[in-house]
Amino acid sequence: MSTGLEPRRQVGVDVETTEEELEELIGDRALTRDDHKNAPGFVIRPDEVQDVLFDLRDEAGFDHLSCLTAQEYADRYESIYHLKKYADPTQEVSIVVPTTSDEPTSQSAEPVFRTADWHEREAFDLVGIDYEGHPDPRRILLPETWQGHPLSLDYNQTKPQVVSLTEHANPIQPDQKGAESDTMFLNIGPHHPATHGVLHIKTVLDGETVADVEPDVGYLHRCEEQMCQSGTYRHQIMPYPDRWDYVSAGLLNEWAYARVAEDLADLEVPEYAQVIRTMGAELCRIASHMLALATFALDVYGDFTAIFQYGMRDREIVQDILEDLTGQRLMFNYFRLGGVAWDLPEPREEFFEKIRDLLDELPAKVAEYDDLLTGNEIFQVRCVDTGILEPEVAKQYGCTGPVARGSGIDYDLRRDDPYGYYENLEWDVVTEDGCDNYSRVLVRMQEVEQSAKIIEQCVDLLEDWPEDDREIQSNVPRTLKPEADTETYRAVEGAKGELGIYIRADGTDKPGRFKIRSPCFHNLSALPEMSEGEYIPDLIASLGSLDIVLGEVDR
C-alpha cells in the first residue's frame, strides 16, 4: 500500500482545474453532484475513495486535505473530504462519500493523505463511521471504553457512563528485552509544563533516542461542535469561538465563524467594519506570537526572568488595546454577523495614540528578542536542525500557518483566499526554508513585524474615515434561516494556521452540522514525524515550536 508521501505523478499542480476537467477526471465514479457554495461536489462510492483522491491529488494538484466532515442523516451516513491546493486554495472540491445506515463503512483516505489518520479516527469517535483499511482505527478524543458516538442521531445524552481507564502499555513491548536495545516507555503529561495544556505524549525511548511518539489528545474535549449546532446563527454561536484558542486568538476565531455564516447567508460587511476587523485580528496575531515566543523560550532555554517576562509584558500592551476595543481581555465577543458590535472607543485620538505607541516601540523590542534569543548560541544549538519537517511531509499532515511557512510552504489565506481588507494593504507573507524549530520561531517574529505594517495602514485609514460613513454593521435579519441543505466550508488565517468551519443548513435558525477545522489538530499530528530519532529535549522543543492550544486541538 502506498505511503501517500510521494505523488505518483505531478500534473496540473499550479494550473487552474476547471469544473469540466474535474468531471472528466472523476468520470463515472461520480454517482451524482452535490455542489457546495464554496466548491463543486462529487458523490462517490465508499469503495472508490482512494482511487478518486489519488487522481485528484496527482493529476489535478489537490494536495491539501483541508478538512473531513462526518455526519449522520435519517437514511445514511456521509463523509465529506474538503480538498484544496496549497498553490491556490481558492481551487476547492468536495468529495462526498455516503454509506448506508446499517453498515457505515467507507474506504480510508489515509494512504493518500496522512492527515486523514486523525480525521477519520475523530469521525469514528464522534459520528460512528468505520474506515476500512485505516492503520489505527481507535477513538481519539474520547476514552476507548466510551459507549456510543456523541454526534450520532440515536445517542442518549442523558445516560451516565462509567469510563474505565486501562493501564498504558509499552507500544513496542517485544523490543524491550532486545539484545542490542533497551527501550523504555515514558509518559510526558498530561500535566507537564512543556505540554502547553492537558496533552499526554506516549513516548518510547531506545536508550536516549526517541523511538516512538503518540500524542494522546481529548482531555479538554468540550463538544464545541455540538454546542454550536444547538445555538442560533444570529446571536448564540459567536461567543463560542473565543473559547477554542482561548489564550490570544479570539477575534481570529470569531472571524472564522463570521466568514462562513456570512457566506452561507449571503451577508455583506461594510468596508469600515472590514478595516476594524483586520486591525483587531492582527493585534490578536501579535499577542499570540508574543505568547508563543515567551513560552517557547521557557521550554527550550529555561529563561523565565528575561525572555518570558518580556514577552508577557509586550503581550499585555496589546491586550490593553484589545480591551479598550472590545471590553474584554480574552473572550472578546466583538464580531457580529455583518460587521462588529460597536465603533472604536472614544476619544478616538487616545485609542490611536496607544496603537501608534505600540507600533513605534515594536522594532526595538523585536531586535531585543533577536539579541536575547534567536542570536543566542545555546538557543541555536537546541533549535537549529531539530524538529525537521520537510515540506511534502507537512503538506501530507495538512500543516498550515507558521509551521508550514517555516518549512518553506508559501501559503497564507490572507493573501491566497482574500477576505476582510487584506488585499487592499501592503504586506508580505513570511517563509523560511530551514524546516526546523528555529525557522518556525523566525517566521513568528517576522510575522509580528508584518502584522504591525497591516495595523499601521488600518489606523491611517480609520483616522481619516469620514464620520458620516462609519458603518459598523450591515442590515442583518433578526432571524437567519438559510435554505435547507445549503453547505459551505470557509476558513481564515488564524495565528496558528488555517482555521476553517463547515456548516450545513437544515432550514432552521440553527446549523444542521457544524464542523471545526483546527490548525493545531493538524500541526500536532505531525509531531511524530518531527521527533522520532531525536532526543527528549528535541521532542520538547518540537512540541513548543508547534504553538498548540489544547482548547483548539480538542474543541
Coordinates of C-alpha atoms in Angstrom, one line a residue:
M1 CA 0.0 0.0 0.0
S2 CA 1.3 3.4 -0.9
T3 CA 2.5 5.6 2.0
G4 CA 1.0 8.6 0.2
L5 CA 4.1 10.8 0.8
E6 CA 5.3 10.8 -2.8
P7 CA 2.8 11.6 -5.6
R8 CA 2.6 9.1 -8.4
R9 CA 2.7 11.9 -10.9
Q10 CA 2.7 15.7 -10.8
V11 CA 0.3 17.1 -13.4
G12 CA -1.5 20.4 -13.3
V13 CA -0.4 21.3 -9.8
D14 CA -0.1 25.0 -10.5
V15 CA -2.7 25.1 -13.3
E16 CA -6.3 26.0 -12.6
T17 CA -8.5 22.9 -12.8
T18 CA -11.9 23.7 -14.3
E19 CA -15.1 22.0 -13.3
E20 CA -15.3 20.3 -16.6
E21 CA -11.8 18.8 -16.1
L22 CA -12.9 17.6 -12.7
E23 CA -15.9 15.9 -14.2
E24 CA -13.8 14.2 -16.8
L25 CA -11.1 13.1 -14.2
I26 CA -13.7 11.6 -11.8
G27 CA -15.8 10.2 -14.7
D28 CA -18.4 7.6 -14.0
R29 CA -17.1 7.1 -10.5
A30 CA -19.3 10.1 -9.6
L31 CA -22.7 8.9 -8.7
T32 CA -24.2 12.4 -8.7
R33 CA -23.3 16.0 -8.0
D34 CA -23.7 17.7 -4.6
D35 CA -22.3 21.2 -5.0
H36 CA -21.4 23.3 -2.0
K37 CA -21.3 27.1 -2.0
N38 CA -17.5 27.2 -1.9
A39 CA -16.7 24.2 -4.2
P40 CA -18.1 21.7 -6.7
G41 CA -19.1 18.5 -5.0
F42 CA -19.0 14.9 -6.3
V43 CA -20.7 12.0 -4.7
I44 CA -18.7 8.7 -5.0
R45 CA -19.0 5.1 -3.8
P46 CA -17.4 4.3 -0.5
D47 CA -15.1 1.7 -2.1
E48 CA -13.5 4.2 -4.5
V49 CA -12.3 6.8 -2.1
Q50 CA -8.6 6.1 -2.6
D51 CA -8.7 6.0 -6.3
V52 CA -10.6 9.3 -6.6
L53 CA -8.4 11.1 -4.1
F54 CA -5.2 9.8 -5.7
D55 CA -6.3 11.1 -9.0
L56 CA -7.3 14.5 -7.6
R57 CA -4.0 14.8 -5.8
D58 CA -1.7 13.6 -8.5
E59 CA -3.5 14.5 -11.7
A60 CA -5.1 17.8 -10.7
G61 CA -2.9 19.0 -7.9
F62 CA -5.3 18.9 -5.0
D63 CA -2.6 18.2 -2.4
H64 CA -4.3 19.7 0.7
L65 CA -6.9 17.7 2.6
S66 CA -8.1 20.7 4.5
C67 CA -10.9 19.0 6.5
L68 CA -13.0 15.9 6.8
T69 CA -16.6 16.3 7.9
A70 CA -18.7 13.3 9.0
Q71 CA -22.4 13.4 9.7
E72 CA -25.4 11.2 10.0
Y73 CA -28.8 11.7 8.2
A74 CA -32.0 9.9 8.8
D75 CA -31.2 7.5 5.9
R76 CA -27.4 7.5 5.6
Y77 CA -24.0 8.5 6.9
E78 CA -21.8 10.8 5.0
S79 CA -18.1 11.8 4.9
I80 CA -17.0 14.9 3.1
Y81 CA -13.4 15.4 2.1
H82 CA -12.7 19.1 1.6
L83 CA -9.8 19.3 -0.8
K84 CA -7.7 22.4 -1.8
K85 CA -4.4 23.2 -3.4
Y86 CA -1.5 24.6 -1.5
A87 CA -0.6 26.5 -4.6
D88 CA -4.1 28.1 -4.8
P89 CA -6.6 27.5 -2.0
T90 CA -9.4 29.2 -4.0
Q91 CA -9.4 26.0 -6.0
E92 CA -11.6 23.6 -4.0
V93 CA -13.5 20.4 -4.5
S94 CA -15.7 18.4 -2.1
I95 CA -15.8 14.6 -2.3
V96 CA -18.9 13.3 -0.7
V97 CA -19.0 9.6 0.4
P98 CA -22.3 8.3 1.6
T99 CA -22.8 4.9 3.3
T100 CA -25.9 3.0 4.4
S101 CA -27.2 3.5 7.9
D102 CA -26.9 -0.2 8.8
E103 CA -23.3 -0.5 7.5
P104 CA -21.5 2.8 7.9
T105 CA -18.2 1.6 6.4
S106 CA -16.1 3.7 4.0
Q107 CA -12.6 3.2 2.5
S108 CA -9.9 5.0 4.4
A109 CA -8.1 8.0 2.8
E110 CA -5.0 7.6 4.9
P111 CA -2.8 6.1 2.2
V112 CA -3.4 9.3 0.1
F113 CA -3.3 11.9 2.9
R114 CA -1.6 11.2 6.2
T115 CA -3.8 13.8 7.9
A116 CA -6.8 11.5 7.3
D117 CA -5.5 9.3 10.1
W118 CA -6.6 11.6 12.9
H119 CA -9.6 12.9 10.9
E120 CA -11.1 9.5 10.4
R121 CA -10.5 8.5 14.0
E122 CA -12.4 11.6 15.1
A123 CA -15.2 10.8 12.6
F124 CA -15.5 7.3 14.0
D125 CA -15.3 8.6 17.6
L126 CA -18.0 11.2 17.4
V127 CA -20.2 10.1 14.5
G128 CA -19.7 6.3 14.2
I129 CA -18.3 5.8 10.6
D130 CA -15.8 3.0 10.2
Y131 CA -13.0 3.5 7.7
E132 CA -11.8 0.2 6.1
G133 CA -8.0 -0.1 5.8
H134 CA -7.3 2.6 8.5
P135 CA -4.0 1.9 10.1
D136 CA -5.1 2.7 13.7
P137 CA -9.0 2.6 14.0
R138 CA -9.3 3.8 17.6
R139 CA -11.1 6.6 19.3
I140 CA -9.1 9.8 19.5
L141 CA -11.0 12.3 21.7
L142 CA -13.0 10.0 24.0
P143 CA -11.7 7.1 26.0
E144 CA -11.6 3.7 24.3
T145 CA -14.3 2.3 26.7
W146 CA -16.8 5.1 25.8
Q147 CA -20.2 3.7 24.7
G148 CA -21.8 5.3 21.6
H149 CA -21.0 8.2 19.4
P150 CA -22.0 11.7 20.7
L151 CA -22.9 13.2 17.2
S152 CA -25.0 10.2 16.1
L153 CA -28.7 10.6 16.0
D154 CA -29.5 7.8 18.4
Y155 CA -27.0 8.9 21.1
N156 CA -28.5 9.1 24.6
Q157 CA -27.1 12.3 26.1
T158 CA -28.8 11.7 29.5
K159 CA -27.4 8.3 30.1
P160 CA -24.5 8.4 32.6
Q161 CA -21.3 6.4 31.8
V162 CA -18.6 5.0 34.0
V163 CA -15.4 5.0 32.0
S164 CA -12.6 2.7 33.0
L165 CA -9.1 3.6 32.0
T166 CA -6.7 0.9 31.0
E167 CA -3.1 1.0 32.0
H168 CA -0.9 2.4 29.3
A169 CA 1.4 -0.4 28.0
N170 CA 4.7 -0.1 26.1
P171 CA 3.6 0.0 22.4
I172 CA 6.8 -1.8 21.3
Q173 CA 6.9 -4.2 24.3
P174 CA 8.6 -7.0 22.3
D175 CA 11.6 -4.8 21.7
Q176 CA 12.1 -4.0 25.4
K177 CA 14.3 -7.0 26.1
G178 CA 16.2 -6.9 22.8
A179 CA 19.8 -8.0 22.9
E180 CA 21.1 -4.7 21.4
S181 CA 18.5 -2.3 22.5
D182 CA 16.9 -1.2 25.8
T183 CA 13.6 0.6 25.3
M184 CA 11.7 2.4 28.0
F185 CA 8.1 3.7 28.0
L186 CA 7.8 7.3 29.2
N187 CA 4.6 9.3 29.9
I188 CA 5.0 13.1 29.2
G189 CA 2.0 14.9 30.5
P190 CA -0.9 15.3 30.6
H191 CA 0.2 17.7 33.5
H192 CA 3.6 18.7 32.3
P193 CA 4.5 22.4 31.9
A194 CA 6.0 21.8 28.5
T195 CA 2.8 20.3 27.0
H196 CA 1.1 23.7 27.0
G197 CA -2.1 22.2 28.4
V198 CA -3.6 18.8 29.1
L199 CA -1.7 16.8 26.4
H200 CA -0.4 13.3 27.1
I201 CA 2.5 12.2 24.9
K202 CA 3.2 8.4 25.0
T203 CA 6.9 8.2 24.3
V204 CA 9.2 5.2 23.8
L205 CA 12.9 5.7 24.3
D206 CA 15.6 3.5 22.8
G207 CA 18.5 4.5 25.0
E208 CA 18.4 8.3 24.8
T209 CA 16.8 8.3 21.4
V210 CA 13.0 8.8 20.8
A211 CA 11.8 5.6 19.1
D212 CA 8.1 6.2 19.1
V213 CA 5.8 9.1 19.9
E214 CA 2.0 9.2 20.1
P215 CA 0.2 12.4 21.1
D216 CA -2.9 11.4 23.2
V217 CA -5.5 14.2 22.9
G218 CA -9.1 14.6 24.2
Y219 CA -8.6 15.6 27.8
L220 CA -10.1 19.0 27.0
H221 CA -12.8 17.9 24.6
R222 CA -15.9 20.1 25.3
C223 CA -18.3 19.2 22.5
E224 CA -17.9 22.6 20.9
E225 CA -19.3 21.5 17.6
Q226 CA -22.5 20.1 19.3
M227 CA -22.9 23.3 21.3
C228 CA -22.7 25.4 18.2
Q229 CA -25.3 23.1 16.5
S230 CA -27.6 23.9 19.4
G231 CA -27.2 27.7 19.0
T232 CA -28.8 30.1 16.6
Y233 CA -26.8 31.7 13.8
R234 CA -27.6 35.2 14.7
H235 CA -26.9 35.5 18.4
Q236 CA -25.9 32.3 20.2
I237 CA -22.9 30.9 18.3
M238 CA -20.5 33.9 18.2
P239 CA -19.3 33.7 21.9
Y240 CA -18.1 30.1 21.4
P241 CA -15.2 30.6 19.0
D242 CA -13.3 32.7 21.6
R243 CA -13.0 29.6 23.7
W244 CA -11.3 27.4 21.1
D245 CA -7.9 29.2 21.0
Y246 CA -8.6 30.8 24.4
V247 CA -5.3 32.4 25.1
S248 CA -5.0 35.1 22.4
A249 CA -6.7 34.5 19.1
G250 CA -10.3 35.5 20.0
L251 CA -11.0 37.8 17.1
L252 CA -9.3 35.5 14.6
N253 CA -11.6 32.7 15.8
E254 CA -14.7 34.9 15.7
W255 CA -13.8 35.8 12.1
A256 CA -13.8 32.2 11.1
Y257 CA -17.4 31.8 12.2
A258 CA -18.3 35.2 10.8
R259 CA -16.9 34.4 7.4
V260 CA -18.6 31.0 7.0
A261 CA -22.0 32.3 8.3
E262 CA -21.9 35.4 6.1
D263 CA -21.1 33.2 3.1
L264 CA -23.9 30.9 4.0
A265 CA -26.5 33.6 4.4
D266 CA -25.1 36.0 1.6
L267 CA -24.4 38.8 4.1
E268 CA -22.4 41.9 3.2
V269 CA -19.9 43.6 5.5
P270 CA -19.4 47.4 5.4
E271 CA -15.9 48.4 4.3
Y272 CA -15.3 50.4 7.5
A273 CA -16.1 47.3 9.6
Q274 CA -13.7 45.2 7.5
V275 CA -10.9 47.6 8.3
I276 CA -11.7 47.4 12.0
R277 CA -11.8 43.6 11.8
T278 CA -8.5 43.5 10.0
M279 CA -6.8 45.7 12.6
G280 CA -8.2 43.7 15.5
A281 CA -7.3 40.4 14.0
E282 CA -3.6 41.5 13.5
L283 CA -3.5 42.7 17.1
C284 CA -4.5 39.2 18.2
R285 CA -1.9 37.7 15.9
I286 CA 0.8 39.8 17.6
A287 CA -0.5 38.8 21.1
S288 CA -0.5 35.1 20.0
H289 CA 3.0 35.2 18.6
M290 CA 4.4 37.0 21.7
L291 CA 2.9 34.2 23.9
A292 CA 4.4 31.6 21.5
L293 CA 7.8 33.2 21.8
A294 CA 7.7 33.6 25.6
T295 CA 6.6 30.0 26.3
F296 CA 9.0 28.5 23.7
A297 CA 11.9 30.3 25.3
L298 CA 10.8 28.9 28.6
D299 CA 10.6 25.4 27.2
V300 CA 14.0 25.2 25.5
Y301 CA 16.1 27.9 27.2
G302 CA 14.7 27.9 30.7
D303 CA 14.7 31.7 30.8
F304 CA 11.8 32.9 33.0
T305 CA 13.3 36.1 34.3
A306 CA 14.0 37.8 31.0
I307 CA 12.6 36.5 27.7
F308 CA 9.3 35.0 29.2
Q309 CA 8.5 38.1 31.2
Y310 CA 9.5 40.4 28.3
G311 CA 7.2 38.5 26.0
M312 CA 4.3 38.7 28.5
R313 CA 5.0 42.4 29.1
D314 CA 4.7 43.2 25.4
R315 CA 1.6 40.9 25.0
E316 CA -0.1 42.8 27.9
I317 CA 0.2 46.1 26.0
V318 CA -1.6 44.5 23.1
Q319 CA -4.2 43.1 25.4
D320 CA -4.8 46.6 26.9
I321 CA -5.6 47.9 23.4
L322 CA -7.9 44.9 22.7
E323 CA -9.7 45.5 26.0
D324 CA -10.3 49.1 25.0
L325 CA -11.7 48.0 21.7
T326 CA -13.9 45.1 22.9
G327 CA -14.4 45.5 26.6
Q328 CA -12.8 42.1 27.3
R329 CA -9.2 40.8 27.7
L330 CA -9.7 37.3 26.3
M331 CA -13.3 36.3 25.5
F332 CA -13.9 39.3 23.2
N333 CA -17.3 38.5 21.6
Y334 CA -16.8 41.6 19.4
F335 CA -17.6 40.4 15.9
R336 CA -21.2 40.3 14.7
L337 CA -22.5 38.8 11.6
G338 CA -22.4 41.6 9.1
G339 CA -19.8 43.7 11.0
V340 CA -18.7 44.4 14.6
A341 CA -20.5 45.1 17.8
W342 CA -19.6 48.8 18.2
D343 CA -17.3 51.5 16.8
L344 CA -13.9 52.4 18.1
P345 CA -13.6 53.7 21.7
E346 CA -13.8 57.4 22.4
P347 CA -11.8 59.6 22.4
R348 CA -10.5 58.0 19.2
E349 CA -7.3 60.1 19.3
E350 CA -6.2 58.5 22.5
F351 CA -7.0 55.0 21.2
F352 CA -5.0 55.6 18.0
E353 CA -2.2 57.1 20.1
K354 CA -2.0 53.8 22.1
I355 CA -1.7 51.8 19.0
R356 CA 0.9 54.1 17.5
D357 CA 3.0 53.9 20.7
L358 CA 2.9 50.1 20.4
L359 CA 4.0 50.2 16.8
D360 CA 6.8 52.7 17.4
E361 CA 8.3 50.6 20.2
L362 CA 7.9 47.3 18.4
P363 CA 11.0 47.3 16.1
A364 CA 13.4 47.9 19.1
K365 CA 11.7 45.1 21.0
V366 CA 11.9 42.6 18.2
A367 CA 15.6 43.5 17.8
E368 CA 15.9 42.9 21.6
Y369 CA 14.4 39.4 21.2
D370 CA 16.8 38.6 18.4
D371 CA 19.7 39.6 20.7
L372 CA 18.4 37.7 23.7
L373 CA 17.1 34.6 22.0
T374 CA 17.5 33.9 18.3
G375 CA 21.1 35.1 18.3
N376 CA 21.9 33.0 21.4
E377 CA 24.2 30.1 20.6
I378 CA 22.6 27.8 23.2
F379 CA 19.2 28.5 21.8
Q380 CA 20.5 27.8 18.3
V381 CA 22.1 24.5 19.3
R382 CA 18.7 23.5 20.8
C383 CA 16.7 24.6 17.7
V384 CA 18.7 24.5 14.5
D385 CA 18.4 21.2 12.7
T386 CA 16.0 19.8 15.3
G387 CA 12.3 19.0 14.7
I388 CA 12.8 18.7 10.9
L389 CA 9.5 18.8 9.0
E390 CA 10.1 18.6 5.2
P391 CA 7.6 20.5 3.0
E392 CA 6.0 17.4 1.4
V393 CA 5.5 15.8 4.9
A394 CA 4.0 19.0 6.2
K395 CA 1.5 19.0 3.3
Q396 CA 0.6 15.4 4.0
Y397 CA -0.4 16.3 7.5
G398 CA -2.3 19.4 6.4
C399 CA 0.0 21.7 8.3
T400 CA -0.6 25.4 7.9
G401 CA 0.4 28.7 9.5
P402 CA 3.9 29.4 10.8
V403 CA 4.5 25.6 11.0
A404 CA 4.0 25.3 7.2
R405 CA 5.7 28.6 6.3
G406 CA 8.7 27.5 8.5
S407 CA 9.1 24.6 6.1
G408 CA 9.1 26.9 3.1
I409 CA 5.5 26.5 2.1
D410 CA 4.2 29.8 0.8
Y411 CA 0.6 29.5 1.9
D412 CA -1.4 32.2 3.7
L413 CA -5.1 32.6 3.3
R414 CA -5.0 36.4 3.9
R415 CA -3.3 36.7 0.5
D416 CA -4.3 33.5 -1.3
D417 CA -8.0 33.5 -0.5
P418 CA -8.5 37.2 0.4
Y419 CA -11.1 38.3 2.9
G420 CA -11.5 41.4 5.1
Y421 CA -9.3 44.3 3.9
Y422 CA -6.1 42.4 3.4
E423 CA -6.0 42.6 -0.4
N424 CA -6.0 46.4 -0.2
L425 CA -3.0 46.6 2.1
E426 CA 0.8 46.2 1.5
W427 CA 2.4 43.4 3.5
D428 CA 4.4 40.2 2.8
V429 CA 4.0 36.5 3.5
V430 CA 7.0 35.3 5.6
T431 CA 8.6 31.9 4.8
E432 CA 11.8 30.2 6.0
D433 CA 13.5 27.2 4.4
G434 CA 15.1 25.6 7.4
C435 CA 12.2 23.3 8.2
D436 CA 13.3 23.2 11.8
N437 CA 12.4 24.5 15.2
Y438 CA 14.5 27.6 14.6
S439 CA 12.8 28.5 11.4
R440 CA 9.3 28.4 13.0
V441 CA 10.5 30.9 15.6
L442 CA 11.9 33.2 13.0
V443 CA 8.6 33.1 11.0
R444 CA 6.6 34.2 14.0
M445 CA 8.9 37.0 14.9
Q446 CA 8.9 38.3 11.3
E447 CA 5.1 38.0 11.2
V448 CA 4.9 40.3 14.2
E449 CA 6.5 43.0 12.0
Q450 CA 4.2 42.3 9.1
S451 CA 1.2 42.5 11.4
A452 CA 2.5 45.9 12.6
K453 CA 2.6 47.1 9.0
I454 CA -1.0 46.0 8.5
I455 CA -2.2 47.6 11.7
E456 CA -0.5 50.9 10.8
Q457 CA -2.2 51.1 7.5
C458 CA -5.6 50.3 9.1
V459 CA -5.0 53.1 11.7
D460 CA -4.2 55.6 8.9
L461 CA -7.5 54.6 7.1
L462 CA -9.6 54.8 10.3
E463 CA -8.2 58.2 11.3
D464 CA -9.3 59.7 8.0
W465 CA -12.6 57.9 7.6
P466 CA -15.5 60.3 7.2
E467 CA -17.6 60.4 10.3
D468 CA -20.9 60.1 8.3
D469 CA -19.6 56.9 6.6
R470 CA -18.6 54.9 9.7
E471 CA -21.0 52.0 9.2
I472 CA -20.1 49.2 11.6
Q473 CA -22.8 46.6 10.6
S474 CA -24.9 45.8 7.6
N475 CA -28.6 45.2 7.8
V476 CA -28.9 41.6 9.0
P477 CA -32.2 39.9 9.6
R478 CA -33.1 39.2 13.2
T479 CA -33.5 35.5 12.4
L480 CA -31.3 33.7 9.9
K481 CA -32.7 30.6 8.2
P482 CA -30.5 29.6 5.3
E483 CA -32.2 27.3 2.7
A484 CA -32.1 23.6 3.8
D485 CA -29.1 21.6 2.6
T486 CA -27.0 24.7 1.8
E487 CA -23.4 23.7 2.6
T488 CA -20.2 25.7 2.7
Y489 CA -16.7 25.5 4.1
R490 CA -14.8 28.7 4.8
A491 CA -11.5 29.4 6.5
V492 CA -9.4 32.3 7.8
E493 CA -5.7 32.6 8.5
G494 CA -5.6 32.2 12.3
A495 CA -2.5 32.8 14.4
K496 CA -1.7 29.1 14.2
G497 CA -2.8 28.4 10.6
E498 CA -6.0 27.6 8.7
L499 CA -9.0 27.8 11.0
G500 CA -12.0 26.6 9.0
I501 CA -15.6 25.8 9.6
Y502 CA -18.1 23.7 7.6
I503 CA -21.8 24.4 8.0
R504 CA -24.8 22.5 6.6
A505 CA -28.1 24.3 7.0
D506 CA -31.2 22.4 7.7
G507 CA -33.8 25.2 7.1
T508 CA -34.0 26.2 10.7
D509 CA -32.2 29.0 12.6
K510 CA -29.6 26.6 13.9
P511 CA -27.0 24.6 11.9
G512 CA -27.7 21.0 11.0
R513 CA -23.9 20.3 11.1
F514 CA -21.1 22.5 12.4
K515 CA -17.6 21.2 11.9
I516 CA -14.5 23.0 13.2
R517 CA -11.2 22.6 11.3
S518 CA -8.4 23.2 13.9
P519 CA -4.9 24.1 12.6
C520 CA -3.5 22.9 15.9
F521 CA -5.1 19.5 15.4
H522 CA -3.3 19.1 12.1
N523 CA 0.0 20.5 13.2
L524 CA 0.2 18.4 16.3
S525 CA -0.5 15.2 14.3
A526 CA 2.9 15.8 12.6
L527 CA 4.8 15.7 15.9
P528 CA 6.0 12.0 15.5
E529 CA 7.5 12.9 12.1
M530 CA 9.5 15.7 13.7
S531 CA 10.6 13.8 16.8
E532 CA 11.4 10.1 16.1
G533 CA 15.1 9.6 16.0
E534 CA 15.9 12.6 18.1
Y535 CA 16.3 13.2 21.8
I536 CA 13.8 14.1 24.6
P537 CA 14.9 17.7 24.7
D538 CA 14.4 17.9 21.0
L539 CA 10.9 16.5 21.4
I540 CA 10.1 19.2 23.9
A541 CA 11.4 21.9 21.6
S542 CA 9.5 20.5 18.6
L543 CA 6.3 20.4 20.6
G544 CA 6.8 24.0 21.7
S545 CA 7.6 25.1 18.1
L546 CA 4.1 24.0 17.0
D547 CA 2.5 26.5 19.4
I548 CA -0.6 24.4 20.0
V549 CA -3.5 25.2 22.3
L550 CA -5.4 22.2 23.6
G551 CA -8.7 24.0 23.6
E552 CA -8.4 24.3 19.8
V553 CA -7.0 20.8 19.4
D554 CA -9.8 19.0 21.3
R555 CA -12.6 21.6 20.8

